[in-house]
PDB file of C-alpha atoms and ligand atoms in Angstrom:
ATOM      1  CA  LYS A  22      12.745 -12.658  -8.559  1.00 94.00           C
ATOM      2  CA  HIS A  23      14.141 -13.773  -5.100  1.00 95.00           C
ATOM      3  CA  GLY A  24      15.754 -11.861  -2.224  1.00 96.00           C
ATOM      4  CA  VAL A  25      15.690 -11.137   1.567  1.00 97.00           C
ATOM      5  CA  LEU A  26      12.627  -9.503   2.670  1.00 98.00           C
ATOM      6  CA  THR A  27      11.822  -8.657   6.442  1.00 98.00           C
ATOM      7  CA  ARG A  28       8.101  -8.728   6.968  1.00 98.00           C
ATOM      8  CA  LYS A  29       5.973  -7.197   9.762  1.00 98.00           C
ATOM      9  CA  SER A  30       2.304  -8.143   9.874  1.00 98.00           C
ATOM     10  CA  HIS A  31       0.062  -4.916   9.897  1.00 98.00           C
ATOM     11  CA  ALA A  32      -3.476  -6.382   9.327  1.00 98.00           C
ATOM     12  CA  GLU A  33      -5.109  -9.591   9.129  1.00 96.00           C
ATOM     13  CA  MET A  34      -7.681 -11.024   6.794  1.00 93.00           C
ATOM     14  CA  ASP A  35     -10.432  -9.555   8.379  1.00 87.00           C
ATOM     15  CA  GLY A  36      -8.785  -6.221   7.715  1.00 90.00           C
ATOM     16  CA  LYS A  37      -8.553  -6.105  11.660  1.00 96.00           C
ATOM     17  CA  ARG A  38      -5.031  -4.751  13.015  1.00 97.00           C
ATOM     18  CA  THR A  39      -2.640  -7.505  13.742  1.00 98.00           C
ATOM     19  CA  PRO A  40      -2.770  -8.273  17.179  1.00 97.00           C
ATOM     20  CA  ARG A  41       0.012  -7.640  19.932  1.00 97.00           C
ATOM     21  CA  GLY A  42       2.805 -10.679  19.897  1.00 98.00           C
ATOM     22  CA  ARG A  43       2.284 -11.013  16.210  1.00 97.00           C
ATOM     23  CA  ARG A  44       3.708  -7.653  15.015  1.00 98.00           C
ATOM     24  CA  GLY A  45       7.225  -8.365  14.884  1.00 98.00           C
ATOM     25  CA  TRP A  46       9.610  -7.978  12.095  1.00 98.00           C
ATOM     26  CA  LYS A  47      10.939 -11.588  10.802  1.00 97.00           C
ATOM     27  CA  LYS A  48      13.383 -12.151   7.974  1.00 97.00           C
ATOM     28  CA  PHE A  49      12.738 -14.203   5.231  1.00 96.00           C
ATOM     29  CA  TYR A  50      13.836 -15.511   1.870  1.00 95.00           C
ATOM     30  CA  ALA A  51      11.524 -14.276  -0.697  1.00 96.00           C
ATOM     31  CA  VAL A  52      10.540 -16.014  -3.799  1.00 94.00           C
ATOM     32  CA  LEU A  53       7.968 -14.249  -6.285  1.00 95.00           C
ATOM     33  CA  LYS A  54       6.851 -17.177  -8.407  1.00 93.00           C
ATOM     34  CA  GLY A  55       3.760 -16.945 -10.823  1.00 92.00           C
ATOM     35  CA  MET A  56       1.187 -15.094  -8.494  1.00 95.00           C
ATOM     36  CA  ILE A  57       2.518 -16.166  -5.297  1.00 95.00           C
ATOM     37  CA  LEU A  58       5.176 -14.421  -3.139  1.00 96.00           C
ATOM     38  CA  TYR A  59       6.705 -17.387  -1.007  1.00 94.00           C
ATOM     39  CA  LEU A  60       8.114 -16.052   2.116  1.00 95.00           C
ATOM     40  CA  GLN A  61      10.904 -18.951   2.999  1.00 93.00           C
ATOM     41  CA  LYS A  62      12.903 -19.591   5.879  1.00 88.00           C
ATOM     42  CA  ASP A  63      15.828 -20.769   3.921  1.00 78.00           C
ATOM     43  CA  GLU A  64      17.490 -19.908   0.724  1.00 75.00           C
ATOM     44  CA  TYR A  65      16.089 -20.685  -2.260  1.00 66.00           C
ATOM     45  CA  LYS A  66      17.025 -24.162  -3.968  1.00 68.00           C
ATOM     46  CA  PRO A  67      15.632 -24.311  -7.401  1.00 65.00           C
ATOM     47  CA  ASP A  68      14.321 -27.786  -6.926  1.00 67.00           C
ATOM     48  CA  SER A  69      13.553 -28.455  -3.228  1.00 70.00           C
ATOM     49  CA  ASP A  70      10.056 -28.860  -2.298  1.00 74.00           C
ATOM     50  CA  ILE A  71       8.133 -26.092  -0.540  1.00 76.00           C
ATOM     51  CA  SER A  72       7.898 -27.068   3.215  1.00 81.00           C
ATOM     52  CA  GLU A  73       4.735 -26.747   5.176  1.00 80.00           C
ATOM     53  CA  VAL A  74       5.800 -23.604   7.117  1.00 79.00           C
ATOM     54  CA  ASP A  75       6.690 -21.854   3.935  1.00 82.00           C
ATOM     55  CA  LEU A  76       3.441 -22.645   2.525  1.00 84.00           C
ATOM     56  CA  LYS A  77       1.782 -21.197   5.578  1.00 87.00           C
ATOM     57  CA  ASN A  78       3.909 -18.038   4.888  1.00 93.00           C
ATOM     58  CA  ALA A  79       3.142 -17.657   1.362  1.00 95.00           C
ATOM     59  CA  VAL A  80       0.963 -14.740   0.334  1.00 96.00           C
ATOM     60  CA  ARG A  81      -1.183 -14.586  -2.966  1.00 95.00           C
ATOM     61  CA  ILE A  82      -0.361 -11.285  -4.737  1.00 96.00           C
ATOM     62  CA  HIS A  83      -3.121 -11.540  -7.370  1.00 95.00           C
ATOM     63  CA  HIS A  84      -5.213  -8.429  -7.170  1.00 95.00           C
ATOM     64  CA  ALA A  85      -2.393  -7.295  -4.255  1.00 97.00           C
ATOM     65  CA  LEU A  86      -1.180  -3.672  -4.180  1.00 98.00           C
ATOM     66  CA  ALA A  87       2.515  -2.781  -3.720  1.00 98.00           C
ATOM     67  CA  THR A  88       3.343   0.784  -2.617  1.00 98.00           C
ATOM     68  CA  PRO A  89       6.547   2.820  -0.784  1.00 98.00           C
ATOM     69  CA  ALA A  90       5.414   2.673   2.884  1.00 98.00           C
ATOM     70  CA  ASN A  91       5.773   6.753   2.973  1.00 97.00           C
ATOM     71  CA  ASP A  92       3.618   6.862   6.420  1.00 97.00           C
ATOM     72  CA  TYR A  93       6.487   4.462   7.819  1.00 98.00           C
ATOM     73  CA  SER A  94       9.859   5.634   9.021  1.00 98.00           C
ATOM     74  CA  LYS A  95      11.112   3.667  11.671  1.00 98.00           C
ATOM     75  CA  ARG A  96      13.110   1.351   9.022  1.00 98.00           C
ATOM     76  CA  PRO A  97      14.247   2.562   5.270  1.00 98.00           C
ATOM     77  CA  ASN A  98      13.065   0.449   2.174  1.00 98.00           C
ATOM     78  CA  VAL A  99       9.848  -0.406   3.454  1.00 99.00           C
ATOM     79  CA  LEU A 100       6.850  -1.332   0.816  1.00 98.00           C
ATOM     80  CA  LYS A 101       3.381  -1.801   2.151  1.00 98.00           C
ATOM     81  CA  LEU A 102       1.845  -4.839   0.273  1.00 98.00           C
ATOM     82  CA  LYS A 103      -2.086  -4.923   0.467  1.00 97.00           C
ATOM     83  CA  THR A 104      -3.649  -8.161  -0.571  1.00 97.00           C
ATOM     84  CA  SER A 105      -6.988  -8.892  -2.060  1.00 95.00           C
ATOM     85  CA  ASP A 106      -8.212 -10.773   1.242  1.00 92.00           C
ATOM     86  CA  TRP A 107      -7.332  -7.391   2.896  1.00 94.00           C
ATOM     87  CA  ARG A 108      -4.181  -8.198   4.606  1.00 97.00           C
ATOM     88  CA  VAL A 109      -1.637  -5.766   5.205  1.00 98.00           C
ATOM     89  CA  PHE A 110       2.092  -6.610   5.494  1.00 98.00           C
ATOM     90  CA  LEU A 111       5.381  -4.045   5.485  1.00 98.00           C
ATOM     91  CA  LEU A 112       8.340  -5.881   3.693  1.00 98.00           C
ATOM     92  CA  GLN A 113      11.764  -4.288   4.357  1.00 98.00           C
ATOM     93  CA  ALA A 114      14.279  -4.718   1.325  1.00 98.00           C
ATOM     94  CA  PRO A 115      18.037  -4.578   1.586  1.00 98.00           C
ATOM     95  CA  SER A 116      17.986  -1.083  -0.750  1.00 98.00           C
ATOM     96  CA  GLU A 117      15.701   1.406  -2.163  1.00 98.00           C
ATOM     97  CA  GLU A 118      16.522  -0.276  -5.479  1.00 98.00           C
ATOM     98  CA  GLU A 119      15.469  -3.836  -4.692  1.00 98.00           C
ATOM     99  CA  MET A 120      12.404  -1.929  -2.993  1.00 98.00           C
ATOM    100  CA  MET A 121      11.355  -0.448  -6.007  1.00 98.00           C
ATOM    101  CA  SER A 122      12.036  -3.763  -8.125  1.00 98.00           C
ATOM    102  CA  TRP A 123       9.590  -5.636  -5.800  1.00 98.00           C
ATOM    103  CA  ILE A 124       7.181  -3.075  -6.027  1.00 98.00           C
ATOM    104  CA  PHE A 125       7.035  -3.241  -9.679  1.00 98.00           C
ATOM    105  CA  ARG A 126       7.245  -7.164  -9.575  1.00 98.00           C
ATOM    106  CA  ILE A 127       4.456  -7.729  -7.425  1.00 97.00           C
ATOM    107  CA  ASN A 128       2.255  -4.871  -9.416  1.00 97.00           C
ATOM    108  CA  LEU A 129       2.715  -6.414 -12.472  1.00 94.00           C
ATOM    109  CA  VAL A 130       1.114  -9.477 -11.611  1.00 87.00           C
TER     110      VAL A 130
HETATM  111  C1  I3P B 212       5.791  -5.592  18.001  1.00 67.29           C
HETATM  112  C2  I3P B 212       7.354  -5.426  17.739  1.00 67.29           C
HETATM  113  C3  I3P B 212       7.564  -4.471  16.433  1.00 67.29           C
HETATM  114  C4  I3P B 212       6.582  -3.091  16.799  1.00 67.29           C
HETATM  115  C5  I3P B 212       5.342  -3.535  17.034  1.00 67.29           C
HETATM  116  C6  I3P B 212       5.448  -4.267  18.472  1.00 67.29           C
HETATM  117  O1  I3P B 212       5.797  -6.236  19.265  1.00 67.29           O
HETATM  118  O2  I3P B 212       8.149  -4.980  18.941  1.00 67.29           O
HETATM  119  O3  I3P B 212       9.083  -4.509  16.347  1.00 67.29           O
HETATM  120  O4  I3P B 212       6.609  -2.634  15.432  1.00 67.29           O
HETATM  121  O5  I3P B 212       4.537  -1.797  17.191  1.00 67.29           O
HETATM  122  O6  I3P B 212       3.694  -4.197  18.688  1.00 67.29           O
HETATM  123  P1  I3P B 212       5.390  -7.992  19.031  1.00 67.29           P
HETATM  124  O7  I3P B 212       6.680  -8.642  18.483  1.00 67.29           O
HETATM  125  O8  I3P B 212       5.160  -8.658  20.402  1.00 67.29           O
HETATM  126  O9  I3P B 212       4.483  -8.217  18.470  1.00 67.29           O
HETATM  127  P2  I3P B 212       7.710  -1.445  15.103  1.00 67.29           P
HETATM  128  O10 I3P B 212       8.970  -2.115  14.824  1.00 67.29           O
HETATM  129  O11 I3P B 212       7.404  -0.703  13.708  1.00 67.29           O
HETATM  130  O12 I3P B 212       7.509  -0.499  15.990  1.00 67.29           O
HETATM  131  P3  I3P B 212       3.335  -1.530  16.665  1.00 67.29           P
HETATM  132  O13 I3P B 212       2.442  -2.317  17.639  1.00 67.29           O
HETATM  133  O14 I3P B 212       3.307  -0.235  17.079  1.00 67.29           O
HETATM  134  O15 I3P B 212       3.291  -2.217  15.398  1.00 67.29           O
END
């Protein structure tokens, strides 16, 4: 699965709140491949190698949990992604349907 997702980092690997200055929203082209959610700067190209930056933004979603971010009301269609290493991301999808589809696919892994 792939598509546009806008990401906000909420908590870090140690479970602590992401510090000021790194809490902004950033738009990515997301690609879910195997157990990894790649958050790429540019559009998906099937045969191109993944860049260093894109690898840095990749999220391991094995044992991760995705739920609708019902406690976040500033933007629509936002899901909350909790990873097995205690990071928390908010991810905004372009529509509710897309949000539900990402949640379903992430939780299937
Ligand atoms: C953050 C940025 C986010 C905002 C966040 C700010 O600043 O303005 O958009 O979240 O507020 O800290 P920075 O880019 O300097 O990290 P919202 O869009 O959800 O308001 P927060 O600290 O209350 O999460």
